[in-house]
Coordinates of C-alpha atoms in Angstrom, one line a residue:
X1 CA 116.7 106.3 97.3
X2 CA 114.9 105.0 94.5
X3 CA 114.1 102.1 95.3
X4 CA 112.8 103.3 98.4
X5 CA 110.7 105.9 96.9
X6 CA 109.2 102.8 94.5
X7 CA 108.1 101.0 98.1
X8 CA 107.0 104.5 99.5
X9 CA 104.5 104.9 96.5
X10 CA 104.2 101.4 95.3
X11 CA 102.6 101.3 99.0
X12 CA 101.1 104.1 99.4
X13 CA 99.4 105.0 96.2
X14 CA 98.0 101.0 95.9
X15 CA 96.5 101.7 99.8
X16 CA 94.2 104.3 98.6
X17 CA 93.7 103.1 95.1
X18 CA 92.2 99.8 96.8
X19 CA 89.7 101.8 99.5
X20 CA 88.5 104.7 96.2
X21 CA 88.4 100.7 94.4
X22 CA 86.4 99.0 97.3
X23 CA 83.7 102.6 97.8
X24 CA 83.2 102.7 94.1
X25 CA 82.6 99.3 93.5
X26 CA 80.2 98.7 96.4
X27 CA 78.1 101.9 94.9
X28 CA 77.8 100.3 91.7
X29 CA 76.7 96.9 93.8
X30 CA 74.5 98.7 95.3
X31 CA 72.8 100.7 91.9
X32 CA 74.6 103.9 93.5
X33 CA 76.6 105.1 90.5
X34 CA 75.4 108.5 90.4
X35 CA 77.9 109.4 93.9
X36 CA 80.9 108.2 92.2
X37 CA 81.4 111.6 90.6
X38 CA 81.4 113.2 94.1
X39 CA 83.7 110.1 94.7
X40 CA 86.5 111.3 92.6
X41 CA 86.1 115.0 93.4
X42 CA 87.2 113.8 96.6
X43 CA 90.2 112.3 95.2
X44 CA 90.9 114.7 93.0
X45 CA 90.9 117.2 95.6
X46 CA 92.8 115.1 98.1
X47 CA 95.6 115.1 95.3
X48 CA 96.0 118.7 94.9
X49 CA 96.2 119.2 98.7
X50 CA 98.9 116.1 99.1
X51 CA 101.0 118.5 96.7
X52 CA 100.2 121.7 98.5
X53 CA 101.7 119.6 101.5
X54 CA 104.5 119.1 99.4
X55 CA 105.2 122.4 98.2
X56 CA 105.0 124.3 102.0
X57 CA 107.1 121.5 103.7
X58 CA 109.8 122.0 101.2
X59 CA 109.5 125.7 101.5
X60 CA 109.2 125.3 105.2
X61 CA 112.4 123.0 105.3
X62 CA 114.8 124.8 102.8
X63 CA 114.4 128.5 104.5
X64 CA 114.2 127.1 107.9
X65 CA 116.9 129.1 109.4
X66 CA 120.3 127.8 109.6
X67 CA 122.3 124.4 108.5
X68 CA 122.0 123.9 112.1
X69 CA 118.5 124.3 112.4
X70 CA 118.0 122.1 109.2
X71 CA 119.9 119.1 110.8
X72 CA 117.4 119.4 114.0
X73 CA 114.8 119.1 111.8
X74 CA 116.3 116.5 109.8
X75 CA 116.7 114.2 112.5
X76 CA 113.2 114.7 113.7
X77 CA 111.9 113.7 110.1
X78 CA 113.8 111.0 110.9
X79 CA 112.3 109.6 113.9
X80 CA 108.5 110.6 113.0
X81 CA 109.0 109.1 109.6
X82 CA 110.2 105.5 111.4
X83 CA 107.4 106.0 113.9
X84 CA 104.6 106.5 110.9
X85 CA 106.5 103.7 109.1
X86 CA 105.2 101.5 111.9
X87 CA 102.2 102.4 112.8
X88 CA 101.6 101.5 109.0
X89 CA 102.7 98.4 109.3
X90 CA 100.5 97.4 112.3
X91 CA 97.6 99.1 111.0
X92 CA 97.7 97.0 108.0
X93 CA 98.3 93.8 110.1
X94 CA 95.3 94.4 112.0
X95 CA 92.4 95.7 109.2
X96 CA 93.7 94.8 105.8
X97 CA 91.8 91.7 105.8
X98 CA 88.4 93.5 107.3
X99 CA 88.7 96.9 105.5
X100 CA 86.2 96.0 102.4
X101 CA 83.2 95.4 105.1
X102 CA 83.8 98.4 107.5
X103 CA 84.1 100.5 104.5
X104 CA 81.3 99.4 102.9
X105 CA 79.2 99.7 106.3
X106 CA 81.0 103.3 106.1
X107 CA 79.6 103.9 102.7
X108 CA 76.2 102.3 103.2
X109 CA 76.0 104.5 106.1
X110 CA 76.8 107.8 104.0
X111 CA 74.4 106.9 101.2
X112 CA 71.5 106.5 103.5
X113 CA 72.7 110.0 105.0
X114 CA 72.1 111.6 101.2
X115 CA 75.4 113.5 102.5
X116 CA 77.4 114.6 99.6
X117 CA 79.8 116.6 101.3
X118 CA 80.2 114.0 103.5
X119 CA 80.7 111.3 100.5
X120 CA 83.8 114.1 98.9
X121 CA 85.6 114.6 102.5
X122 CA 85.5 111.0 103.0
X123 CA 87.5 110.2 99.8
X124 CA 89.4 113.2 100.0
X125 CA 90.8 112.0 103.9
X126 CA 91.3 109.4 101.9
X127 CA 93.9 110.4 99.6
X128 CA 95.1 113.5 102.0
X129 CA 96.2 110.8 103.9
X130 CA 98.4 108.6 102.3
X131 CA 99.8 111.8 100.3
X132 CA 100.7 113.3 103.7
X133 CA 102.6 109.9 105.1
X134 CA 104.2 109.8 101.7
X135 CA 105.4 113.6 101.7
X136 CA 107.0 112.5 105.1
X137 CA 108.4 108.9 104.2
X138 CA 110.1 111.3 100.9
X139 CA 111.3 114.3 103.3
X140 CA 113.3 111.1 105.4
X141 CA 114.8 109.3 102.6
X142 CA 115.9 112.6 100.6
X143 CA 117.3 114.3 103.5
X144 CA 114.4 117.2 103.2
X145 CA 114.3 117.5 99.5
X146 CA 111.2 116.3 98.8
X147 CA 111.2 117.5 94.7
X148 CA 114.3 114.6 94.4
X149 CA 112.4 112.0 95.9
X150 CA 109.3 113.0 93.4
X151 CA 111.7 113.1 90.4
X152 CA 113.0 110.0 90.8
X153 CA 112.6 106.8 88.6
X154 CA 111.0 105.2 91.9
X155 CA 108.7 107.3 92.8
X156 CA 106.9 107.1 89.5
X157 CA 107.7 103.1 88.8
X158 CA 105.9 102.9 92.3
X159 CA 102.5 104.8 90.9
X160 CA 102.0 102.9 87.3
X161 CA 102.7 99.6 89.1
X162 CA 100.1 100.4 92.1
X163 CA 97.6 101.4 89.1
X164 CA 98.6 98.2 87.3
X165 CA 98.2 95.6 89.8
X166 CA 95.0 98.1 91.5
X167 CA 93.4 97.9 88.3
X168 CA 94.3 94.2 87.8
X169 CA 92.5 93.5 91.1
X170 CA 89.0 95.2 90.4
X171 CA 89.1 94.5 86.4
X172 CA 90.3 91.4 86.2
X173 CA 90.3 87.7 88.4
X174 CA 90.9 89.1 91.7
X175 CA 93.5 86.2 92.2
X176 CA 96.5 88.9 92.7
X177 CA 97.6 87.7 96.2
X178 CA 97.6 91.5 97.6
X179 CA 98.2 90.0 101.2
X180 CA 101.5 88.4 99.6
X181 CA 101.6 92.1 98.3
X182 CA 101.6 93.8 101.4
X183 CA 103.7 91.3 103.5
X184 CA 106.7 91.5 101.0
X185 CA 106.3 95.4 101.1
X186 CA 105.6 95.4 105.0
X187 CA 108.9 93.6 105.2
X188 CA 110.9 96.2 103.4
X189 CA 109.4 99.1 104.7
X190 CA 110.7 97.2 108.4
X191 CA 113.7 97.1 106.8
X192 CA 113.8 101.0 105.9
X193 CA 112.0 102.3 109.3
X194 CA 115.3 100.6 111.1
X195 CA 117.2 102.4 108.5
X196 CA 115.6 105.9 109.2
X197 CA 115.5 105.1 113.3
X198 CA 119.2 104.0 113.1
X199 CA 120.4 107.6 111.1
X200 CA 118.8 109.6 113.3
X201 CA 120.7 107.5 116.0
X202 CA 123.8 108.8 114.5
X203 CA 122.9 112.5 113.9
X204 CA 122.0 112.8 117.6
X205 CA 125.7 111.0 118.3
X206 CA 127.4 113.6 115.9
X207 CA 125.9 116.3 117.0
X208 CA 127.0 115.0 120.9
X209 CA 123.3 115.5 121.9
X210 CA 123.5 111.8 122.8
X211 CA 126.4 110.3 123.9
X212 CA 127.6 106.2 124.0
X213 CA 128.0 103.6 126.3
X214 CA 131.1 102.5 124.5
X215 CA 134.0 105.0 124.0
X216 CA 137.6 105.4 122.4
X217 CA 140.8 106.8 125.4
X218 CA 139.8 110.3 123.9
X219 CA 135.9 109.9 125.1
X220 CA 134.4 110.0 121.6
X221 CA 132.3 107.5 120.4
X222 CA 133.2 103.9 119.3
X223 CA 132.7 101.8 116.8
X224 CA 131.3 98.3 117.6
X225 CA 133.3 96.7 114.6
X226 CA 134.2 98.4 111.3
X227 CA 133.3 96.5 108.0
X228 CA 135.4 99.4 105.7
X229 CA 137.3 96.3 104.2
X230 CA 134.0 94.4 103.0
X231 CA 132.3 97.4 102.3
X232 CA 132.9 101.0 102.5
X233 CA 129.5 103.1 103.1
X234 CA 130.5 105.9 100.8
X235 CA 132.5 105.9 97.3
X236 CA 135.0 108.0 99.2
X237 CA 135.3 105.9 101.8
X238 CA 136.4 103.2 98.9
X239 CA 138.9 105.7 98.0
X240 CA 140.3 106.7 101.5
X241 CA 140.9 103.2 102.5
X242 CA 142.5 102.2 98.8
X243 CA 144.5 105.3 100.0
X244 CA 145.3 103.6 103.4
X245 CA 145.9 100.2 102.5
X246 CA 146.7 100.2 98.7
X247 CA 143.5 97.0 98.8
X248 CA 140.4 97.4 97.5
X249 CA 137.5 96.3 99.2
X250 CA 135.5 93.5 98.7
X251 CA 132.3 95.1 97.7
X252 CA 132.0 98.1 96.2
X253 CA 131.7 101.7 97.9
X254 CA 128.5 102.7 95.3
X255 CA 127.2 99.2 97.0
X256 CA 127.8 100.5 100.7
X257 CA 125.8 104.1 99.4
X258 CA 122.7 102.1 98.3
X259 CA 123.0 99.8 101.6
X260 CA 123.3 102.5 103.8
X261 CA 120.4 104.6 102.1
X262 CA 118.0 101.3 101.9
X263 CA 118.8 100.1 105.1
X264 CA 121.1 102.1 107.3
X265 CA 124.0 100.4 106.6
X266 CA 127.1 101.7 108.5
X267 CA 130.5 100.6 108.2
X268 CA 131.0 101.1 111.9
X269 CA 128.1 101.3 114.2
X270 CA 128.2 102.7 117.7
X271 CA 127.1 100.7 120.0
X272 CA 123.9 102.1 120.4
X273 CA 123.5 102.1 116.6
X274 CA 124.4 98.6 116.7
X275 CA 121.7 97.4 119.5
X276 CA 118.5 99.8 118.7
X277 CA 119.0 98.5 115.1
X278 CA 118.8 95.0 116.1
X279 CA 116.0 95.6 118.8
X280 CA 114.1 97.2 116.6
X281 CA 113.6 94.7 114.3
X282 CA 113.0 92.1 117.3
X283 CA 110.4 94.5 118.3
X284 CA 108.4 95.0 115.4
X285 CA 108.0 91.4 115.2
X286 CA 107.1 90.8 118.4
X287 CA 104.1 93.7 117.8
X288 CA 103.3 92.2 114.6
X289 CA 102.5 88.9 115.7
X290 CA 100.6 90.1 118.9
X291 CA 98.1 92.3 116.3
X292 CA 98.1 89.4 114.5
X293 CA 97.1 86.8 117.1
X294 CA 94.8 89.5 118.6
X295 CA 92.3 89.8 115.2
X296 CA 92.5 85.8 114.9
X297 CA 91.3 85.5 118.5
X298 CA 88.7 88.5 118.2
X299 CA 87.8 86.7 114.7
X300 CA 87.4 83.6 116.0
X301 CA 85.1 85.3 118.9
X302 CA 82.7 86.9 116.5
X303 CA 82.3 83.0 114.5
X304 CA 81.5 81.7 118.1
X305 CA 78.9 84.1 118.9
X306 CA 77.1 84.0 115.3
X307 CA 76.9 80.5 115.6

């Protein structure tokens, strides 16, 4: 979970460090200074809201009924966090490499407006934002207990290096290669939305609100293959199967725990664990290159018609 609460905020926070970046240093381009207070109130603001988020989802989650209700919520977490996941990844396919001019227009356009409330919300959507995808994105990979995903090394790793390499990027060269940022963190966030879409798979098969194509003699669900001799999913898995078959595994057990947390790893997918998985991935990159090819086209429109 760490390591995915580093990408989660690494991501995240560096997102809307770069667009507070890009409005404040097109005011000061522009001999606007005196808005970036308003700026930062906006910010600030957008903070303090992002933890008030926080606070009532975990509130909301830990007295919501019954275990039973909690794993129905669980597993929706699940799917809306792999869904958000996504759409993030498209999104930034599609405007990272346009966002500094239609923000600027953006800001231009609020400045002539003289619209000080306007210039606050603005930042403050901002920020509410990505604090919102992140207290979902936390909720997912901590199984609802969002204060563990806060408290973890990760989580804060992932804010001082977003400030380092943000601040890096305004206050020094500007040669960090923040596309080769976000396509190394676009890949791993793929990598964990399959791992979030792929669990909730499994809940839904546990709790026999979805059944399999593939089944033992006793109709329950089967497993594809099981990899519980390379690597168990759980230490006690390790220890069950040392149990079983006095042999240890090749790879560890506390291995097969990070695997499965990082990237849904399972011992012994269903078969429907086994194909969404896979499509998924096929999927995403199929979409990716079509949002791609799409703003090269409608880029390559826009040079034709200025010239």
């Amino acid at each position: 979970m760490d390591f995915q609460a580093f990408l989660i905020t690494f991501r995240e926070v560096l997102e809307a460090l770069l667009i507070v970046g890009i409005i404040t240093t097109y005011l000061r381009k522009i001999n606007e200074t005196r808005w970036h207070k308003w700026v930062w109130l906006g910010v600030f603001l957008g903070f303090i809201a992002s933890c008030v988020v926080a606070l009532i989802f975990q509130v909301v989650f830990t007295g919501y009924g019954t275990m039973a209700s909690q794993i129905h919520l669980k597993y929706a977490i699940l799917f809306a966090s792999a869904i958000l996941l996504t759409h993030m990844i498209l999104f930034m396919a599609k405007q990272f490499n346009d966002v500094k001019g239609k923000m600027e227009s953006k800001i231009t356009y609020l400045v002539a407006a003289g619209s000080i409330a306007n210039m606050v919300l603005h930042s403050f959507l901002v920020v509410l934002r990505e604090g919102v995808e992140t207290v979902f994105f936390f909720a997912a990979i901590s199984g609802g207990d969002i204060q563990q995903a806060i408290q973890s090394w990760g989580a804060l790793l992932g804010v001082i290096t977003a400030i380092v390499v943000s601040y890096m990027f305004f206050k020094g060269t500007r040669r960090i290669p923040l596309g080769s940022f976000f396509k190394i963190t676009g890949v791993f966030l793929v990598i964990i939305a399959a791992g979030l879409l792929v669990q909730g798979i499994g809940i839904l098969q546990d709790l026999k609100i979805m059944g399999s194509l593939y089944k033992t003699a006793g109709g329950e669900v089967a497993e594809v293959y099981n990899l519980e001799w390379l690597m168990p999913e759980h230490p006690l898995d390790e220890e069950q199967y040392i149990r079983d078959t006095g042999n240890h595994p090749v790879i560890s057990g506390q291995v097969g725990i990070f695997m499965k947390a990082f990237m849904g790893y399972s011992q012994g997918p269903s078969l429907e664990e086994f194909i969404i998985y896979w499509s998924y991935y096929v999927l995403v990159l199929f979409l990716v290159a079509r949002v791609r090819l799409k703003a090269l086209q409608n880029k390559s429109s826009e040079t034709r018609s200025f010239l």
